[in-house]
Structure formats: structure tokens, C-alpha cells
mmCIF file of C-alpha atoms and ligand atoms in Angstrom:
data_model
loop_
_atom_site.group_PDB
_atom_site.id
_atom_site.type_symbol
_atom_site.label_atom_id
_atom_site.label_comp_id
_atom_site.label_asym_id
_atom_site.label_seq_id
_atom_site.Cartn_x
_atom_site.Cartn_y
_atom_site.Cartn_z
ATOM 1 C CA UNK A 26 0.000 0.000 0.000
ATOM 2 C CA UNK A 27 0.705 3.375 -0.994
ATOM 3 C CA UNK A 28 2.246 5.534 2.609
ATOM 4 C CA UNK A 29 -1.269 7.511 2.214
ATOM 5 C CA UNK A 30 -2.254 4.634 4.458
ATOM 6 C CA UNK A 31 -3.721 4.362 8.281
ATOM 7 C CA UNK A 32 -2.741 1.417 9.759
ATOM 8 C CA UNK A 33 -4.206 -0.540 12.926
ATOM 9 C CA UNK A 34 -3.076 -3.667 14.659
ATOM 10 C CA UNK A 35 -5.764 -5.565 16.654
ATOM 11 C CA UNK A 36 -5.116 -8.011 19.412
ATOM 12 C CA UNK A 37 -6.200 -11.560 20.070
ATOM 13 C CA UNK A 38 -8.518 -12.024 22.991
ATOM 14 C CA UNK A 39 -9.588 -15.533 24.918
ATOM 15 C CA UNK A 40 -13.428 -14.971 25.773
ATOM 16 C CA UNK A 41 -15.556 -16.995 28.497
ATOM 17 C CA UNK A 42 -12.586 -17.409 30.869
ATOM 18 C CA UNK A 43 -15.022 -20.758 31.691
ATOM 19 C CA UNK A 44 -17.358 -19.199 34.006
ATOM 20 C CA UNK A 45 -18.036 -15.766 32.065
ATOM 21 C CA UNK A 46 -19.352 -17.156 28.902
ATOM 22 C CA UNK A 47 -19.946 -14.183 26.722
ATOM 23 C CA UNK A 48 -19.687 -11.982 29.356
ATOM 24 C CA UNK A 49 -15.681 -11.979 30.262
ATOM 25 C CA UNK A 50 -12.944 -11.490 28.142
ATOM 26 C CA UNK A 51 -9.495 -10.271 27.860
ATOM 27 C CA UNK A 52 -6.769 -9.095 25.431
ATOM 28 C CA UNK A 53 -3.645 -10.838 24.546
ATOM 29 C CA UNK A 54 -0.272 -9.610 23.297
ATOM 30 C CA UNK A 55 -0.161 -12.055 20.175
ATOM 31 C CA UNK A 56 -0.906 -12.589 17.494
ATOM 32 C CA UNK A 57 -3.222 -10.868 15.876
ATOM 33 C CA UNK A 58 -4.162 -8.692 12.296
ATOM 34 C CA UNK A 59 -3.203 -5.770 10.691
ATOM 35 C CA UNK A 60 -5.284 -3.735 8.639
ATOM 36 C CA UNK A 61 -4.551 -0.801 6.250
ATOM 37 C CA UNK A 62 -6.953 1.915 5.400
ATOM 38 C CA UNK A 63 -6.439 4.187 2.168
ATOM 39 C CA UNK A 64 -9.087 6.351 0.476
ATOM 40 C CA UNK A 65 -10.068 5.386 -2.710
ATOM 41 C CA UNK A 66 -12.229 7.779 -5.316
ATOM 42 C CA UNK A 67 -15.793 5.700 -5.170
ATOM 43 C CA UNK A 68 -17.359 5.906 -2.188
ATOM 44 C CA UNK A 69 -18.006 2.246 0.187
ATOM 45 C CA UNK A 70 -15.622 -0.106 1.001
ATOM 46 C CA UNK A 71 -13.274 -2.157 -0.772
ATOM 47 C CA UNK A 72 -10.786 -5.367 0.273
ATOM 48 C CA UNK A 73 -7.902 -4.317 -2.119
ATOM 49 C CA UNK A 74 -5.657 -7.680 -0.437
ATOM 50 C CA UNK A 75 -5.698 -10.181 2.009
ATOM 51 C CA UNK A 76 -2.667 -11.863 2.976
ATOM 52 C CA UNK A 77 -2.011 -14.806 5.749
ATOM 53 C CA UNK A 78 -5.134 -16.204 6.006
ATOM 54 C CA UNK A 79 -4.600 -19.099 2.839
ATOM 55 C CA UNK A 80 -7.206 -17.681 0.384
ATOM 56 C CA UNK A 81 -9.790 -18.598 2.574
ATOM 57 C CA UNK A 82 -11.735 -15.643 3.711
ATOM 58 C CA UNK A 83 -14.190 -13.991 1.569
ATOM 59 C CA UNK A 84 -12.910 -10.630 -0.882
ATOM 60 C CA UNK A 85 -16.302 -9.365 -0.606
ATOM 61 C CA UNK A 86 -16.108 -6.997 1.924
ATOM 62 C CA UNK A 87 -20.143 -7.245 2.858
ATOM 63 C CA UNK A 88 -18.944 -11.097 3.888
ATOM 64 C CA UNK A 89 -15.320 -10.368 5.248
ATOM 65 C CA UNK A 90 -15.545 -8.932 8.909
ATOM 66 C CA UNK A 91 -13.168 -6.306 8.014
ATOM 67 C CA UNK A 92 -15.112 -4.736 5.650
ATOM 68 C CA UNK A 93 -18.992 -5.393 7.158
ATOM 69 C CA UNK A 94 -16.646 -3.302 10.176
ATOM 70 C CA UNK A 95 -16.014 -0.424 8.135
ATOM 71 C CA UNK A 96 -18.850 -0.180 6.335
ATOM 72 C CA UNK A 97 -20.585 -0.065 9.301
ATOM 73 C CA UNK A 98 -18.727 2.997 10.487
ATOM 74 C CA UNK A 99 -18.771 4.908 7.632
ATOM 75 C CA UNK A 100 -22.864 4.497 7.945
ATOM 76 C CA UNK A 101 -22.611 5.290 11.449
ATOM 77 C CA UNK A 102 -20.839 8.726 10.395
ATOM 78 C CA UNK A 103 -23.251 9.158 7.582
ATOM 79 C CA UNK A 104 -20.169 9.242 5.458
ATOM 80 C CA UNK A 105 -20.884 5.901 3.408
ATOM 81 C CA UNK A 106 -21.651 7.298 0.095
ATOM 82 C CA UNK A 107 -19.140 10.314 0.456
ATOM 83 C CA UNK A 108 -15.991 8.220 0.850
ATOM 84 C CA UNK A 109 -14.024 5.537 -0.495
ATOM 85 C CA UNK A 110 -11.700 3.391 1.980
ATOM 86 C CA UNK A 111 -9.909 0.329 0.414
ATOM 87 C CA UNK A 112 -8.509 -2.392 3.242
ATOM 88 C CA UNK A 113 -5.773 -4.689 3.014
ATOM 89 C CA UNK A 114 -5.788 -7.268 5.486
ATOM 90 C CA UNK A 115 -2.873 -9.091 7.060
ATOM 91 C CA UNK A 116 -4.182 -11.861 9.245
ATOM 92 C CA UNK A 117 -1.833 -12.659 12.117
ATOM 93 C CA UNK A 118 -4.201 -15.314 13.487
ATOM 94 C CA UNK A 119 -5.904 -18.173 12.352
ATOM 95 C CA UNK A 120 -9.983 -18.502 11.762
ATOM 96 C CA UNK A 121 -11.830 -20.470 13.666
ATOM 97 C CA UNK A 122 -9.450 -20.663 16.544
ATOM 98 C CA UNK A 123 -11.159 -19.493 19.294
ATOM 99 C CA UNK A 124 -8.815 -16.265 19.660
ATOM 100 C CA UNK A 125 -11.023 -14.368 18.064
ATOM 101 C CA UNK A 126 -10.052 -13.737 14.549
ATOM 102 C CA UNK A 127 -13.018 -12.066 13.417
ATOM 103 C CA UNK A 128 -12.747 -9.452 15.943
ATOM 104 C CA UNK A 129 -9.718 -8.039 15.446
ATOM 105 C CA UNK A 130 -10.191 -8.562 11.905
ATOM 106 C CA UNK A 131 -13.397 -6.217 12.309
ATOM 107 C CA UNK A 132 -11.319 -4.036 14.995
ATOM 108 C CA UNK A 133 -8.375 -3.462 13.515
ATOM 109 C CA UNK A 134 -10.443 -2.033 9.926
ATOM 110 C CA UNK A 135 -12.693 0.174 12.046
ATOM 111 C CA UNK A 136 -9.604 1.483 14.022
ATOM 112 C CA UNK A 137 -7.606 2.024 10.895
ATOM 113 C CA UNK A 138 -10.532 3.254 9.191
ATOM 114 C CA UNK A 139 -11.462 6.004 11.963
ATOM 115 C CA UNK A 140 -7.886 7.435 11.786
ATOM 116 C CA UNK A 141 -7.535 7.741 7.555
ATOM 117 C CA UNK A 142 -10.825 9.489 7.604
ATOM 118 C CA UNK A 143 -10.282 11.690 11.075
ATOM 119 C CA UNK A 144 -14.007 10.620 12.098
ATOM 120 C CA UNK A 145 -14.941 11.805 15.806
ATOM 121 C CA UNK A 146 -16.638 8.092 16.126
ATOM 122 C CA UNK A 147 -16.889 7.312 20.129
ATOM 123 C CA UNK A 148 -15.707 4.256 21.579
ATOM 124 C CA UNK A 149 -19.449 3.067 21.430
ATOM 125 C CA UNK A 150 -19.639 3.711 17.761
ATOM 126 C CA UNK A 151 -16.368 1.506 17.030
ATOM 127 C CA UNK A 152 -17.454 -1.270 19.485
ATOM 128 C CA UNK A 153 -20.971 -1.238 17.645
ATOM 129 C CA UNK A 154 -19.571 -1.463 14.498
ATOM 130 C CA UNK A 155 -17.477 -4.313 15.720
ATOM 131 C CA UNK A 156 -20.400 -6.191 16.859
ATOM 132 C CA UNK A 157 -22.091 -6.134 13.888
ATOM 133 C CA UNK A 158 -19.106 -7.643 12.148
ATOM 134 C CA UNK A 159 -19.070 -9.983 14.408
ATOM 135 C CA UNK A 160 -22.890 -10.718 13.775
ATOM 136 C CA UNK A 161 -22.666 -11.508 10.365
ATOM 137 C CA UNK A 162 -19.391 -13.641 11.211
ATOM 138 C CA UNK A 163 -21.039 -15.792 13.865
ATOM 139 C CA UNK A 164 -24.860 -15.383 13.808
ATOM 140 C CA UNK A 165 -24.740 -14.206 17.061
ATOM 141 C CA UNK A 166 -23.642 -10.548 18.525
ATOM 142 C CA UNK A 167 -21.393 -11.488 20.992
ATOM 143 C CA UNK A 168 -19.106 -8.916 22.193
ATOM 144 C CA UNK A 169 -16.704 -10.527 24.594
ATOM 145 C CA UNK A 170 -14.232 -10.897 21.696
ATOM 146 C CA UNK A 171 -14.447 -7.347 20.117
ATOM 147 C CA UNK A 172 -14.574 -5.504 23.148
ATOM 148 C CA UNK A 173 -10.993 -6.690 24.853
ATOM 149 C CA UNK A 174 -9.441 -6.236 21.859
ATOM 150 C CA UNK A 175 -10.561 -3.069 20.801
ATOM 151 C CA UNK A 176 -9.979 -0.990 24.831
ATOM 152 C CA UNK A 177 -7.578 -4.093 25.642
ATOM 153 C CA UNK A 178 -7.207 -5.446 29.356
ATOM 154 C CA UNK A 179 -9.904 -7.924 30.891
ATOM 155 C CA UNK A 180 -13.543 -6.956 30.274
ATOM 156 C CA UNK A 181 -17.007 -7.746 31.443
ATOM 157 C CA UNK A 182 -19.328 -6.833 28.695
ATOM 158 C CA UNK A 183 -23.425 -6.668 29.337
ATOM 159 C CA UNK A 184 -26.479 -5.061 28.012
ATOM 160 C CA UNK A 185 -28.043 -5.561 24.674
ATOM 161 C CA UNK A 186 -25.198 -5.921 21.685
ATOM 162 C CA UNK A 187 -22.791 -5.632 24.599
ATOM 163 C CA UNK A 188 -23.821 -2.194 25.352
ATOM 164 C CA UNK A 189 -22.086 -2.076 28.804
ATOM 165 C CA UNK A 190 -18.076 -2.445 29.022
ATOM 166 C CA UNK A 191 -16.276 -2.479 32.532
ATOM 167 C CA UNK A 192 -12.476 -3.189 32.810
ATOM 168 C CA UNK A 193 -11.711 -4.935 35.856
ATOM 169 C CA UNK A 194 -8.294 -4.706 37.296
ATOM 170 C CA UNK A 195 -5.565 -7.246 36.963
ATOM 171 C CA UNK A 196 -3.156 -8.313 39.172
ATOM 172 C CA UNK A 197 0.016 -8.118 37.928
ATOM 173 C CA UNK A 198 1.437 -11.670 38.406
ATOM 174 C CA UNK A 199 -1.510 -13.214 36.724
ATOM 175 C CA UNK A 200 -0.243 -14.875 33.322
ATOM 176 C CA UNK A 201 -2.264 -16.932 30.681
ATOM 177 C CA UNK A 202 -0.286 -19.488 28.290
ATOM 178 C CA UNK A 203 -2.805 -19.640 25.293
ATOM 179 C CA UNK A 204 -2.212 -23.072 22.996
ATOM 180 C CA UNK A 205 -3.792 -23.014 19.580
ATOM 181 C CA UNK A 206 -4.234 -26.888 18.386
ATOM 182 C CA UNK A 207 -3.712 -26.834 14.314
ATOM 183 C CA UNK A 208 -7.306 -28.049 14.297
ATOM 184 C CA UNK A 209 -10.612 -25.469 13.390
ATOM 185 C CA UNK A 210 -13.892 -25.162 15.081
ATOM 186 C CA UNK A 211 -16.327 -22.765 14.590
ATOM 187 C CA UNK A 212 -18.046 -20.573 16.652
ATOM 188 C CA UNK A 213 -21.480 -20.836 15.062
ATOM 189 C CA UNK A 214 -21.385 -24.786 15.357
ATOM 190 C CA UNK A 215 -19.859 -24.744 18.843
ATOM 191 C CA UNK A 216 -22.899 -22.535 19.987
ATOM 192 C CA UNK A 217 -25.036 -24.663 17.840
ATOM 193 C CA UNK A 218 -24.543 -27.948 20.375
ATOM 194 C CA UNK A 219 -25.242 -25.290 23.908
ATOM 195 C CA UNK A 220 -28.962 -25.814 25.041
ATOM 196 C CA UNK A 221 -31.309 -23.000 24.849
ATOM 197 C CA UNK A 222 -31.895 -23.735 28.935
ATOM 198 C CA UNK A 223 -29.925 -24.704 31.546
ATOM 199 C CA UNK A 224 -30.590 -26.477 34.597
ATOM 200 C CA UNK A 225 -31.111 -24.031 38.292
ATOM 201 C CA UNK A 226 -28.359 -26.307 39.478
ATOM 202 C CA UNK A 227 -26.018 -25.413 36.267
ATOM 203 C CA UNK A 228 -27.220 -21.755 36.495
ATOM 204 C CA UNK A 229 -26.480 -21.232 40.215
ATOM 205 C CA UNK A 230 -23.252 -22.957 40.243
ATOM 206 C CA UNK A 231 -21.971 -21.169 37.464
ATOM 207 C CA UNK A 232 -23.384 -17.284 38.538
ATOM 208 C CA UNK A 233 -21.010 -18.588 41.676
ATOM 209 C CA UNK A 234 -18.325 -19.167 40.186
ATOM 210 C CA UNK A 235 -18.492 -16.049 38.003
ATOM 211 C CA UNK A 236 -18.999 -13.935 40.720
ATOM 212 C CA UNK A 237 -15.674 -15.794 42.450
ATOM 213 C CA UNK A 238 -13.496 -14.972 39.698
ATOM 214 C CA UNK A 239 -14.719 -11.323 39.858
ATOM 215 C CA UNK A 240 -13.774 -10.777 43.518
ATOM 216 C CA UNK A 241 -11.010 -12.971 43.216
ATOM 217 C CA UNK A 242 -9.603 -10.910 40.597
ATOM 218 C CA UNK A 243 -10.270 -7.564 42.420
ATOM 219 C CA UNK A 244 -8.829 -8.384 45.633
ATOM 220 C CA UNK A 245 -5.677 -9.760 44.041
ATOM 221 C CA UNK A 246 -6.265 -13.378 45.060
ATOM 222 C CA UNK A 247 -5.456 -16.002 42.706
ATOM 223 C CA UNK A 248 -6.447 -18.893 45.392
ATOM 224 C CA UNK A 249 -10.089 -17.540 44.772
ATOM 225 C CA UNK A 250 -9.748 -17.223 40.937
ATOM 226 C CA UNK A 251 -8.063 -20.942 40.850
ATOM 227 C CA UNK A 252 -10.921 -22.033 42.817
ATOM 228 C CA UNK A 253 -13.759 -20.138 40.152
ATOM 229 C CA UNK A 254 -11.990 -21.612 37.144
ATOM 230 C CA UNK A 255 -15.225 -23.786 35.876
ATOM 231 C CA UNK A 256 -17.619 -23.618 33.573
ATOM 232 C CA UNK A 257 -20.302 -25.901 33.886
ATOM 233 C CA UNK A 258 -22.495 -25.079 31.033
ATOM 234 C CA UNK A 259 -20.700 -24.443 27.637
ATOM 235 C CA UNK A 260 -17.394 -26.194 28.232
ATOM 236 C CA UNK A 261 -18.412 -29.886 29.147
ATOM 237 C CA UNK A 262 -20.297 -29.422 25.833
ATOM 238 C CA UNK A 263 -18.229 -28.399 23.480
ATOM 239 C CA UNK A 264 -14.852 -29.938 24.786
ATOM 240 C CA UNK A 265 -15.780 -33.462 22.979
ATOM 241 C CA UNK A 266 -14.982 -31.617 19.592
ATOM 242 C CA UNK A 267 -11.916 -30.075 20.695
ATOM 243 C CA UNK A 268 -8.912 -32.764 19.998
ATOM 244 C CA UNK A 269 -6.683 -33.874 23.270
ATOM 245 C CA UNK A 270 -8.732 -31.021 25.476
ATOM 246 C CA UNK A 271 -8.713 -33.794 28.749
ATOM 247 C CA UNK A 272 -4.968 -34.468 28.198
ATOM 248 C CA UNK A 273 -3.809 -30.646 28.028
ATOM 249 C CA UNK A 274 -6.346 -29.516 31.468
ATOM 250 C CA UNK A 275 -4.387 -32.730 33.228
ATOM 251 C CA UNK A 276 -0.955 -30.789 31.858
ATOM 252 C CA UNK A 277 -1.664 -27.680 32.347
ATOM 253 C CA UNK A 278 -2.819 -28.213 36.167
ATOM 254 C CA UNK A 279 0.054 -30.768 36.936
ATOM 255 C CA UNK A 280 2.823 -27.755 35.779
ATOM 256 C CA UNK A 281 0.519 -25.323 38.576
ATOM 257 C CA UNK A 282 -1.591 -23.846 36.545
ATOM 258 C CA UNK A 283 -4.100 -21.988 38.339
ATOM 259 C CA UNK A 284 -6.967 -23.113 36.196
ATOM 260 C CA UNK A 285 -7.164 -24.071 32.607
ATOM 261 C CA UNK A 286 -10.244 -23.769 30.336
ATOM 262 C CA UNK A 287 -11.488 -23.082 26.501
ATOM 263 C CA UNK A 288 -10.600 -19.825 24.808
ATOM 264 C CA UNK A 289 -13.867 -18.930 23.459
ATOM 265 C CA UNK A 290 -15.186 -21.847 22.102
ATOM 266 C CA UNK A 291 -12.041 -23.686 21.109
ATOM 267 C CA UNK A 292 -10.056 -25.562 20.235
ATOM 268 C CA UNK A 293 -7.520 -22.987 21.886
ATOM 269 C CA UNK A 294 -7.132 -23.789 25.119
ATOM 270 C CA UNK A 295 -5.873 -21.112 27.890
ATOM 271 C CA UNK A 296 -4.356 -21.678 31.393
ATOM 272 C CA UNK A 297 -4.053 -18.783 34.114
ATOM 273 C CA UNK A 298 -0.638 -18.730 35.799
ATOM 274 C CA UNK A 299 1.516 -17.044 38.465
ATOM 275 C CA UNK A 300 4.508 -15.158 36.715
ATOM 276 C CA UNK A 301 5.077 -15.150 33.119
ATOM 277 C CA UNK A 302 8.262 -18.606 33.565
ATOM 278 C CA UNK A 303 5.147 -20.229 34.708
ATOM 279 C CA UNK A 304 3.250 -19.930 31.693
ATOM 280 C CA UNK A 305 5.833 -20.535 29.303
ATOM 281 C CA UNK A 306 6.461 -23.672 30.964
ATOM 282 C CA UNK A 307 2.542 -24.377 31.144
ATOM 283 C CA UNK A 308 2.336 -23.907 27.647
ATOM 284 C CA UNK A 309 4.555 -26.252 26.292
ATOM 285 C CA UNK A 310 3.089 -28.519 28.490
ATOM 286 C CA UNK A 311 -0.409 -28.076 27.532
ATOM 287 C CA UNK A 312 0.933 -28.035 23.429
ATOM 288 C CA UNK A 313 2.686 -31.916 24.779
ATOM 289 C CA UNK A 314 -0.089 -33.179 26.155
ATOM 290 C CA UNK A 315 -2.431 -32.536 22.669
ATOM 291 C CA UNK A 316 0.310 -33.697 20.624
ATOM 292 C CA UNK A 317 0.590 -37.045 22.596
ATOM 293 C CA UNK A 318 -2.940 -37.743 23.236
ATOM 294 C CA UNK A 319 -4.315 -36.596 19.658
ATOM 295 C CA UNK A 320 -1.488 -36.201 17.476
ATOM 296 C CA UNK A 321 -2.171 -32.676 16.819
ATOM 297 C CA UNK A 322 0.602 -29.821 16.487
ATOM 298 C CA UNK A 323 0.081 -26.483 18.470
ATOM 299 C CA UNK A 324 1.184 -22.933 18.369
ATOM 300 C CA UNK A 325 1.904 -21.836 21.942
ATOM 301 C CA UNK A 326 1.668 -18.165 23.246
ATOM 302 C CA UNK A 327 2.484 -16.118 26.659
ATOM 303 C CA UNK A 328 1.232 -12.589 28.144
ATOM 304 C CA UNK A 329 -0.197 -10.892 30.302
ATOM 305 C CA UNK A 330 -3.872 -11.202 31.221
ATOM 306 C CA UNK A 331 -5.420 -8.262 29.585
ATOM 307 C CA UNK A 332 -2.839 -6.486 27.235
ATOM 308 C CA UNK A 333 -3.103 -3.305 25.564
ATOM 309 C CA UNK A 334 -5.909 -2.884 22.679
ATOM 310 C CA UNK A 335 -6.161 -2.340 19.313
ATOM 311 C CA UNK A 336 -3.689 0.910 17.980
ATOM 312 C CA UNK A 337 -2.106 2.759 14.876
ATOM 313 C CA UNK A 338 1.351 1.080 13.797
ATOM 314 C CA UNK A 339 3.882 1.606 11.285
ATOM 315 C CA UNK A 340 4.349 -1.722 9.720
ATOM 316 C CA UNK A 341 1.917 -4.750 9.868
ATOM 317 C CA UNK A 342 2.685 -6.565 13.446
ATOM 318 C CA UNK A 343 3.837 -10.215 12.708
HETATM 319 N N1 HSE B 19 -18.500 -16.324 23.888
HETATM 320 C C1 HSE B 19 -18.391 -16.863 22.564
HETATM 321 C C2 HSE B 19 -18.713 -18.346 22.598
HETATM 322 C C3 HSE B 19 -17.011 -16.635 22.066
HETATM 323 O O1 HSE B 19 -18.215 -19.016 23.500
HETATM 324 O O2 HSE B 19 -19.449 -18.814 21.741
HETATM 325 C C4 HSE B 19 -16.776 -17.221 20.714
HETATM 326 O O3 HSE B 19 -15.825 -16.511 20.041
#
């Protein structure tokens, strides 16, 4: 692209964090995409190139999340049939890998998009924008994905479409090691095997749990949060689909872990540890296990919980 060119790199994020399913979410450091913005003459939105993701995700830019994103803000700004914004996409993370692809894919455009055309959109125009991306990507308008990675850090997200953001403090030692088995799932089938109901049981053990990790989190006690680490309705669901899931928990635990769990709805798989050593070590542990029990390769990742958001770079972050 020509250096007329806004550009925005958009994190990964693991959602759910087991008990907070589509409510809790949180940045990571990497991977994630890179999108450039340049006007063009005719108004809308164009994908100009896509690179990284294997010629597998959809040119048309009212299918591809990146440009439903944009589209969506120029509309929002009443701008859509005054400007022309072409995007070139440089996926840094997988589809279908629980990590949230879509959303940063959606993020990153509307971020890069805002800055080439100087729009005064608010932080509740980008996220809503973002939301409808990720409507058309999922089927559904969950907004624990988009959220953390476009105001980064570890969010609780409520309200209609996600309407309601709160960032909930961190403590510093806390750690996630994220492993991404070479294997795809996607998020509309994974929500398609969740009941519409859930047992009073399932319901009060999990608003429990949610509510542990919470305080847990906010008082700086990671005995609490290890002990709130379970979901009990979306996770024992889903994890039959998600290739050496059992062996990688058993890993992940037996290396200290303080919990391990689904990112999103899998197959990535994320553990919470004590000190960044920790989850380097938990990682390659977790990455083991899968390869041994299902002969299935992993990429393995380390940060913070809750890393910065989604921001205007130089270069496309690899
Ligand atoms: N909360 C969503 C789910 C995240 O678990 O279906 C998917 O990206």
C-alpha cells in the first residue's frame, strides 16, 4: 500500500474465561491482524488484499468482517456514500481458533478506518460497528471478543449488543499461556450444540463461580480465581470436539496452573498462571499433552492477562 495509508493492529482475545461465557474477556499480546486503510475515489468499502489467512476468507467486503466493520462505520458517520476506503488485510491469526479472529479482523479495519478518515466516532460507535461484524461472522452478537481487543485489558461486557463495558483490574502476576491446536472449530457450530436452557443447578453454580473470579480478581487473590476456574455449562459441551482437550487440562494443572479452560469456544485452550516462567512452561506442556494424546501440532503463546488494545502502527505486526 501506498504511505497515504492508516494502519491498525488488533489483538487476540480468549473470551468466556469458563465461568463468564460471553460476558468476560481479555486481550492478549499475540498474534493478531493488521489492517490498512487508504481512500479510494468511489465511495463504500473495498478489500484491495488479504494476505495470511490461505485464500480462505471472503474478498467481498459485505462477507469479510473487516469490511462489514467499516462499512458499518462509515454508515454510522453518515459518510458511506461520500468516501471511499480500500482495506488490506494481514491476518496474524488463524480462523476459527477461538482467539477471536473475526474481531480483530473487524477491529483493527474500524480502528484504521477512523484514523484515515479523522471521524470523531466514540468508543461506542467503534465497538458497535465491531459487533455487527461480528454478527454476520457468527450469527450471534457477541461482544466478549471485540470488546478486549478493541480498549484491551480484561472486560465484562453486558447489556443488549454488549452495550455495557467495565475493565476490571488485573493483578500483575496473573499470566495466561494460550495453545492453539492446528485443528478449526467454529463458533457458530460450537454454539449450535449449547442448550437453549440450563438447569437451576447449572445456572447457580456457574453465577457462583463467576462472581468468584470477579472478587477474586479484584482483591488480588489467585487462590479464589483458581478455585472459580469452571464452567459448567458451555465447556463440558463443546470440549468433545476439541482434539486432546482432557490431556492438556491434566498438563496444564500438573505444571501449577491456576486453572485451565477453553478460549472462546475452542479448540484454543488457555491456562491462568503465576509469573510469566510459569506460563511458558505451562504452555509447552499443555501443546505436549495434545500432541501425545491426539497427534495434533500447536502454536503456543504467553502474556499478560489483559494487554493493551487495538492501535495505529507503522508496519503490519507479525
Ligand atoms: N462467547 C463466545 C462463545 C465466544 O463461547 O461462543 C466465541 O468466540
Amino acid at each position: 500500500m501506498p504511505d497515504n495509508v492508516s494502519r491498525a493492529f488488533a489483538p487476540a482475545t480468549v473470551s468466556n474465561l469458563t465461568c463468564g461465557f460471553d460476558l468476560l474477556g481479555f486481550a492478549i499480546e499475540k498474534p493478531g491482524d493488521t489492517v490498512g486503510a487508504r481512500l479510494t475515489e468511489s465511495p463504500g468499502v473495498t478489500i484491495a488484499k488479504i494476505t495470511g489467512d490461505g485464500g480462505l476468507l471472503p474478498r467481498d467486503p459485505a462477507k469479510n468482517t473487516a469490511g462489514v466493520a467499516a462499512r458499518a462505520l462509515l454508515e454510522t458517520l453518515g459518510l458511506d456514500r461520500e468516501v471511499g476506503v480500500a482495506l488490506e488485510l494481514q491476518k496474524g491469526l488463524p480462523g476459527a481458533s477461538g482467539l477471536g479472529s473475526s474481531a480483530a479482523s473487524a477491529v483493527a479495519a474500524i480502528v484504521a478506518t477512523a484514523a484515515l478518515i479523522e471521524a470523531e466516532a466514540t468508543d461506542q460507535d467503534k465497538l458497535r460497528c465491531a459487533i455487527e461484524a461480528e454478527r454476520i461472522a457468527c450469527g450471534t452478537a457477541h461482544a466478549d471478543n471485540v470488546a478486549p481487543s478493541l480498549f484491551g485489558g480484561l472486560v465484562l461486557v453486558r447489556g443488549k449488543g454488549g452495550s455495557r463495558v467495565d475493565r476490571l483490574a488485573v493483578p500483575e502476576r496473573l499470566f495466561c499461556a494460550v495453545i492453539r491446536p492446528h485443528v478449526e472449530i467454529r463458533t457458530e457450530a460450537a454454539r449450535a450444540v449449547l442448550p437453549e436452557n440450563v438447569s437451576r443447578s447449572e445456572a447457580v453454580t456457574q453465577a457462583g463461580n463467576l462472581a468468584a473470579l470477579v472478587v477474586g480478581l479484584l482483591r488480588d487473590d489467585l487462590e479464589l480465581v483458581a478455585s472459580a476456574l469452571v464452567d459448567v455449562i458451555a465447556e463440558p459441551r463443546r470440549v468433545d470436539a476439541v482434539p486432546g482437550f482432557d490431556a492438556a487440562r491434566r498438563a496444564g494443572l500438573a505444571t501449577g496452573a491456576l486453572g485451565v479452560g477453553l478460549s472462546g469456544s475452542g479448540p484454543s485452550i488457555f491456562a491462568f498462571t503465576e509469573g510469566r516462567g510459569a506460563a511458558g512452561k505451562t504452555g509447552e506442556a499443555m501443546a505436549t499433552a495434545v500432541l501425545d494424546a491426539a497427534d495434533v501440532i500447536s502454536d503456543v503463546y504467553s502474556s499478560p492477562v489483559g494487554s493493551p488494545g487495538a492501535r495505529l502502527v507503522a508496519d503490519p505486526v507479525r
